[in-house]
Short mmCIF file of C-alpha atoms and ligand atoms in Angstrom, two decimals:
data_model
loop_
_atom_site.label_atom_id
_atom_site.label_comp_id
_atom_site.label_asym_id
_atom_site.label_seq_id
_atom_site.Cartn_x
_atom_site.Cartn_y
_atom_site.Cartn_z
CA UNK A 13 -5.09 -14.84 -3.80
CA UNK A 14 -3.43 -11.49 -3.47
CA UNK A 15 0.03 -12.19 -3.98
CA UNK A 16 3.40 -9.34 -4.09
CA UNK A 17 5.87 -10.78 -6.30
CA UNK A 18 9.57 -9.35 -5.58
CA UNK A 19 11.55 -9.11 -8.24
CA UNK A 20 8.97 -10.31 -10.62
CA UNK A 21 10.35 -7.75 -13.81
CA UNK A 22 13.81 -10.24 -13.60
CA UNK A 23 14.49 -13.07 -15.76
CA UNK A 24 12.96 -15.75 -13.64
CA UNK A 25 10.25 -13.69 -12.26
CA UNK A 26 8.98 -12.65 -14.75
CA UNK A 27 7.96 -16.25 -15.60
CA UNK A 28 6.13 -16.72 -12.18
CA UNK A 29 4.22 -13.31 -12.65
CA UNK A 30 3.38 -15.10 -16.25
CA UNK A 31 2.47 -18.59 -14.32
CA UNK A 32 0.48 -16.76 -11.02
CA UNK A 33 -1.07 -13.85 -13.13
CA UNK A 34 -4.28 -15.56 -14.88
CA UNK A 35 -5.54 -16.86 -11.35
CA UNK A 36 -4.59 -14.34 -8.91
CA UNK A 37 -3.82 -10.86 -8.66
CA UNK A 38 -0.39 -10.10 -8.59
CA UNK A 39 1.74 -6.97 -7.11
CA UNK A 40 4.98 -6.89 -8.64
CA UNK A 41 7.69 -5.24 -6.91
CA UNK A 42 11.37 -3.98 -7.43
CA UNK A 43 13.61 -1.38 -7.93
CA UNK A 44 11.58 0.08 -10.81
CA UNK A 45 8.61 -1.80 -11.21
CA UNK A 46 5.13 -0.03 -10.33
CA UNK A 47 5.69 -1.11 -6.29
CA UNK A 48 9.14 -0.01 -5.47
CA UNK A 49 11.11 -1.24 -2.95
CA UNK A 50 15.35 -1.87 -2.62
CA UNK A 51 15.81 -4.57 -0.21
CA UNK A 52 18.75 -3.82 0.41
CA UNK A 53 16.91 -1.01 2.35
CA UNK A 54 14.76 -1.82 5.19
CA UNK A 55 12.86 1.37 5.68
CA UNK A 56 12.37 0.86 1.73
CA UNK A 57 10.58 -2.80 2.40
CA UNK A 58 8.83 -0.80 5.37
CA UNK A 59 7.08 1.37 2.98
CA UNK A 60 6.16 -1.58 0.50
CA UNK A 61 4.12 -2.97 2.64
CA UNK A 62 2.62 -0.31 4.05
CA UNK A 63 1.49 0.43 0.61
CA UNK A 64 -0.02 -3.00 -0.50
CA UNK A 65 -1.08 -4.19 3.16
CA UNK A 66 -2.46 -7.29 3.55
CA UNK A 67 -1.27 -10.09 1.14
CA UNK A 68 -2.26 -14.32 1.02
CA UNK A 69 1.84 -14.35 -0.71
CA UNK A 70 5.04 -12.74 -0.74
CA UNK A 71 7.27 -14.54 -3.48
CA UNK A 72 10.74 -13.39 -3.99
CA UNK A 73 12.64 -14.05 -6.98
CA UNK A 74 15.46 -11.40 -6.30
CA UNK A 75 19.06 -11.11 -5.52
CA UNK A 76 22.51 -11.23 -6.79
CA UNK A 77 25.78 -12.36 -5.81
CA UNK A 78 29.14 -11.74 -7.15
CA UNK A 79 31.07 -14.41 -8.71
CA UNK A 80 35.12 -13.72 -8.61
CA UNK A 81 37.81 -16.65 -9.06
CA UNK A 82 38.51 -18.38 -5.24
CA UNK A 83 42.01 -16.13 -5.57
CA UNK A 84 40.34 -12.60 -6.01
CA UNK A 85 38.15 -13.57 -3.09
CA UNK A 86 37.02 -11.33 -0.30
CA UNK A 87 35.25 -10.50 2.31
CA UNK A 88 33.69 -7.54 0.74
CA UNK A 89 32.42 -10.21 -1.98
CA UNK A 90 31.03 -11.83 0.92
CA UNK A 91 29.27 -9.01 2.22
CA UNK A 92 27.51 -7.65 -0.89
CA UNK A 93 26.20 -11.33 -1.93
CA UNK A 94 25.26 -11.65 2.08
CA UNK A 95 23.58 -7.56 2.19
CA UNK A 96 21.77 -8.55 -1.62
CA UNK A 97 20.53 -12.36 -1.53
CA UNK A 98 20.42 -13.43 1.99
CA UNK A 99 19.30 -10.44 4.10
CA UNK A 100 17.36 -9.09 1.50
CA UNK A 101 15.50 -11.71 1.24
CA UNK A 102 15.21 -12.64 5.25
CA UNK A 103 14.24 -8.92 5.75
CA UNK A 104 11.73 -9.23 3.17
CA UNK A 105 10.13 -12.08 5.38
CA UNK A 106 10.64 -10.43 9.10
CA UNK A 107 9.01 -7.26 8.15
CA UNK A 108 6.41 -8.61 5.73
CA UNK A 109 5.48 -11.21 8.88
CA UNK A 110 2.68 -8.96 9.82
CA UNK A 111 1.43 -7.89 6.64
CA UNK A 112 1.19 -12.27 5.38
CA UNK A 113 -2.86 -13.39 6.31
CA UNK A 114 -3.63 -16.36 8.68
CA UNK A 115 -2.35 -19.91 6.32
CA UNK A 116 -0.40 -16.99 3.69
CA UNK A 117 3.24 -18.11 2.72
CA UNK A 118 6.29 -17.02 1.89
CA UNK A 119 8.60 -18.55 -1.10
CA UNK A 120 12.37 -17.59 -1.51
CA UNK A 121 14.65 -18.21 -4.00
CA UNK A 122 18.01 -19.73 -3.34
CA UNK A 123 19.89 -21.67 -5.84
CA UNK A 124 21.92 -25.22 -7.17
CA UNK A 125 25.15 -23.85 -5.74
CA UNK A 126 23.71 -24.50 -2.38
CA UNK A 127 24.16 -28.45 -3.11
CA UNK A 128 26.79 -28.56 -6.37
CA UNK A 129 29.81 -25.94 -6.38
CA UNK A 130 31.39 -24.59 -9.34
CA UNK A 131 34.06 -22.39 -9.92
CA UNK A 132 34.09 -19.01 -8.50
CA UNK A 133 30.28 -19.82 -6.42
CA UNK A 134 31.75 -19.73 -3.08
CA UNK A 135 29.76 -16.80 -2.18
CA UNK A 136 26.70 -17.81 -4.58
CA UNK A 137 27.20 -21.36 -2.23
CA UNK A 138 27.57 -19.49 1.17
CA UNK A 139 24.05 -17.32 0.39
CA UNK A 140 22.40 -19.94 -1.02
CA UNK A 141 22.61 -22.74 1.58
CA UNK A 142 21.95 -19.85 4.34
CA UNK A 143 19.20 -19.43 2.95
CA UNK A 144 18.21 -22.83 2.54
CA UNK A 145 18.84 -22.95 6.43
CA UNK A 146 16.64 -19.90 7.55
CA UNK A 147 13.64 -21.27 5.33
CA UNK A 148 14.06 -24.83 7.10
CA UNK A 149 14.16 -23.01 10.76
CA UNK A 150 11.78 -20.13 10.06
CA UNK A 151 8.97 -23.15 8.81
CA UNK A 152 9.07 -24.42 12.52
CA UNK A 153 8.46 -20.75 13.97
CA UNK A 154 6.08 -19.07 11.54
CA UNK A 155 2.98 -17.94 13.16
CA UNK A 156 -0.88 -18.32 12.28
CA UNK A 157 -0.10 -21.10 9.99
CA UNK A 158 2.23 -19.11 7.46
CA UNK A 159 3.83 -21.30 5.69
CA UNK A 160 8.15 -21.12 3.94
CA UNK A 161 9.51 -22.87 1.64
CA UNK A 162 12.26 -22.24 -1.41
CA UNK A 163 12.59 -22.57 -5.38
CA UNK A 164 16.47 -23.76 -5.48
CA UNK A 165 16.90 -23.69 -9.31
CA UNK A 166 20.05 -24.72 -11.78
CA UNK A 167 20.90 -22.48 -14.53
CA UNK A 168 17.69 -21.65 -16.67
CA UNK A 169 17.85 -21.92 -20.05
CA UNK A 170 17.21 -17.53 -19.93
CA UNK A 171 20.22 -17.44 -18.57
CA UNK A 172 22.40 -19.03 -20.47
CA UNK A 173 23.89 -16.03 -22.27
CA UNK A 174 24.82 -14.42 -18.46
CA UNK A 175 25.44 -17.99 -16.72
CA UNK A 176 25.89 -20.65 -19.20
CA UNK A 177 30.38 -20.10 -18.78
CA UNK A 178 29.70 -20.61 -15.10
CA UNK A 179 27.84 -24.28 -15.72
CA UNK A 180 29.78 -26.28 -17.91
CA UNK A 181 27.98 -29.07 -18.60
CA UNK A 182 25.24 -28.66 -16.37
CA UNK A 183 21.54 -29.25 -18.19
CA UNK A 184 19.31 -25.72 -17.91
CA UNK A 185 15.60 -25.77 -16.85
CA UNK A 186 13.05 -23.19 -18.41
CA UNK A 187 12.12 -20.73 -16.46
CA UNK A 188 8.54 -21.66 -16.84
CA UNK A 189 9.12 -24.97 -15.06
CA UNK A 190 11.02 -22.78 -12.07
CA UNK A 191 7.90 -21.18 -11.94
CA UNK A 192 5.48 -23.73 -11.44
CA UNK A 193 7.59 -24.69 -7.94
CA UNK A 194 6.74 -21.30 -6.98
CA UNK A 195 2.94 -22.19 -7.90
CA UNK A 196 3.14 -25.64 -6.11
CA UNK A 197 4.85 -23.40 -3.12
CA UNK A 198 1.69 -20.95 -2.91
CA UNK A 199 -1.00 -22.90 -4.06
CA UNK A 200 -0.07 -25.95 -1.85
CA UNK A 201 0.27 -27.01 1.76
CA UNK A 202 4.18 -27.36 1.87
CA UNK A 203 5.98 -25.77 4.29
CA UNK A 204 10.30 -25.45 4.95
CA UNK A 205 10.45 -27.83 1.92
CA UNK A 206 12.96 -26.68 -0.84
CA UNK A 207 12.09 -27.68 -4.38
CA UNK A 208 14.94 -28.52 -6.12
CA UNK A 209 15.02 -28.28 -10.08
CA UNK A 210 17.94 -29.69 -11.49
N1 LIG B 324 18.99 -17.03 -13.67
C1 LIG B 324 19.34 -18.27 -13.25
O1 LIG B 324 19.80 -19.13 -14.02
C2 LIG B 324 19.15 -18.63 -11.81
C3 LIG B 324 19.37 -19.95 -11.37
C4 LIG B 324 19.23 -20.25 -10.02
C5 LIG B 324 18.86 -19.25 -9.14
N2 LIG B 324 18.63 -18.00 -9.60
C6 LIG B 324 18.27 -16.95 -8.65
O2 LIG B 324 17.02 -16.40 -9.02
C7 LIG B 324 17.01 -15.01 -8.66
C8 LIG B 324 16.60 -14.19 -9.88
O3 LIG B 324 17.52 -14.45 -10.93
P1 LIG B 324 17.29 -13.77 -12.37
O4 LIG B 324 18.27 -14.38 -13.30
O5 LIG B 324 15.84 -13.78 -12.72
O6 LIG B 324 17.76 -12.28 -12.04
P2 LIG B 324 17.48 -10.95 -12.85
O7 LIG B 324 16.99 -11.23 -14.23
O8 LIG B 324 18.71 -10.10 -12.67
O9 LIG B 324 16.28 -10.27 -12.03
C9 LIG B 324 16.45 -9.77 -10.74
C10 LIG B 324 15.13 -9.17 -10.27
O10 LIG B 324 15.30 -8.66 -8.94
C11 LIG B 324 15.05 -7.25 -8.92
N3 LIG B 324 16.01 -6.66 -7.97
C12 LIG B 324 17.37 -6.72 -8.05
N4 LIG B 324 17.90 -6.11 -6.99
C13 LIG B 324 16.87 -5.66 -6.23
C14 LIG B 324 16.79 -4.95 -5.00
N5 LIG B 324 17.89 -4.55 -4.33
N6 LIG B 324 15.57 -4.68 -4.49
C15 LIG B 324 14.46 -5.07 -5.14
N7 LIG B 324 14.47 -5.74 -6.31
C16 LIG B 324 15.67 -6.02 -6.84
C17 LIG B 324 15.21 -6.79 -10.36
O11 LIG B 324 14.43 -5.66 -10.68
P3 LIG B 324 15.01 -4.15 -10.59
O12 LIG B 324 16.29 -4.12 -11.36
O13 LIG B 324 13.89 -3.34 -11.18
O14 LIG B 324 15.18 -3.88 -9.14
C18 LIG B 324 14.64 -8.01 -11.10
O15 LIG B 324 13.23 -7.98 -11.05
C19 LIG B 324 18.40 -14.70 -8.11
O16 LIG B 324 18.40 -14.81 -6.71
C20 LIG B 324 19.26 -15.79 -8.70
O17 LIG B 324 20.41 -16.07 -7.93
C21 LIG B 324 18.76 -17.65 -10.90
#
C-alpha cells in the first residue's frame, strides 16, 4: 500500500513509520519532514495532497493540546487544543477524502483522556472524545468503502520524561505496541472502531 503518515517524525509516529515501513511505502509528513504540511493550515493540507495524490492510507499521529491546572483554564486553551488535535486532524480527513482510493482508510489518533481524566486534561479530554465521536459518525458516511477508525493510547513508555507527572500511577505502553493498532487499523477490515491500549 501507499500510505502518508502525518506526523510520522514524532515520538509515536515514528514507531508506526518503523512498524508500516518494511511492507509498504510510506510518505511521511509534517512540519519539517520531506512532505510538509501544518494542519493547522488548510491551504497547507491542500497542497500535501496535491503533491502525493492518490494514497490506499492517511494515518495521523499528530497534535497537541495544552495542559494548564482546571483554575488557569480558558477558553483560549480550548481553542488551540481544538485548532491543533481536533480540526487538524478532521481537516486532514475532509480534504484528503478525495485523494483516499476505493476500500483506503483513514486512522486518527486520540487518546486515554477521552475515557480516564487526570489533572489538568480537560482540554486533552474535550479533543480527545470529539474525536472519538467524529471517527464513530464519519465510519457510517465514508464513501467507496473508506474505512475510520482511531489508536486511543495511554502514556507510552517514550513519553514518560514529557508525560509521566501527568499519569501517576498509570502503566505506559511502548510505542511499538501503539503502532501495531495503527497496522491492525490499515491492514484490516475495521471501520469507526477505536482501539484502546491501556
Ligand atoms: N506520547 C504519548 O504518551 C501519547 C499518548 C496518547 C496519545 N498521544 C497522542 O499521539 C499524538 C502524537 O504524540 P507524540 O508524543 O508522538 O507527539 P510528538 O513526539 O510531539 O510528535 C508530534 C508529531 O506531529 C508533528 N506535528 C506537530 N504539529 C504539527 C502540525 N501543526 N502540522 C503537521 N505536523 C505536526 C510533529 O512534527 P513537526 O514538528 O515536524 O511538525 C511530529 O511528527 C498526539 O496527538 C498525542 O496526543 C500521545
Amino acid at each position: 500500500m501507499r500510505i502518508l503518515v502525518a506526523g510520522g517524525t514524532g515520538k509515536v509516529g515514528a514507531a508506526v513509520v518503523e512498524a508500516l515501513r518494511g511492507k509498504h511505502e510510506v510518505l511521511v509528513a509534517s512540519r519539517t519532514s520531506e512532505y510538509r504540511v501544518d494542519v493547522g493550515d488548510g491551504a497547507s493540507i491542500d497542497r500535501l495532497f496535491g503533491q502525493v495524490g492518490t494514497v490506499d492510507a492517511v494515518v495521523s499521529v499528530l497534535g497537541s493540546t495544552p495542559f494548564p491546572q482546571f483554575t488557569d483554564l480558558t477558553t483560549d486553551h480550548f481553542r488551540a487544543g481544538i485548532a491543533n488535535k481536533l480540526l487538524g486532524q478532521i481537516d486532514l480527513v475532509l480534504r484528503g477524502r478525495p485523494f483516499v482510493a476505493d476500500g483506503g482508510s483513514f486512522t486518527l489518533v486520540s487518546g486515554i483522556l477521552a475515557r480516564e481524566p487526570i489533572r489538568s486534561g480537560a482540554v486533552a479530554s474535550t479533543v480527545n472524545g470529539g474525536l472519538e465521536s467524529f471517527v464513530r459518525a464519519a465510519a457510517t458516511e465514508l464513501p467507496r468503502g473508506i474505512r475510520i477508525n482511531a489508536v486511543s493510547p495511554t502514556v507510552v513508555t517514550e513519553a514518560l520524561d514529557v508525560y509521566g507527572d501527568f499519569f501517576p500511577g498509570f502503566a505506559p505502553v511502548p510505542a511499538a505496541d501503539v503502532a501495531r493498532a495503527f497496522v491492525k487499523s490499515v491492514e484490516g477490515v475495521h471501520t469507526g472502531r477505536i482501539y484502546e491500549l491501556d
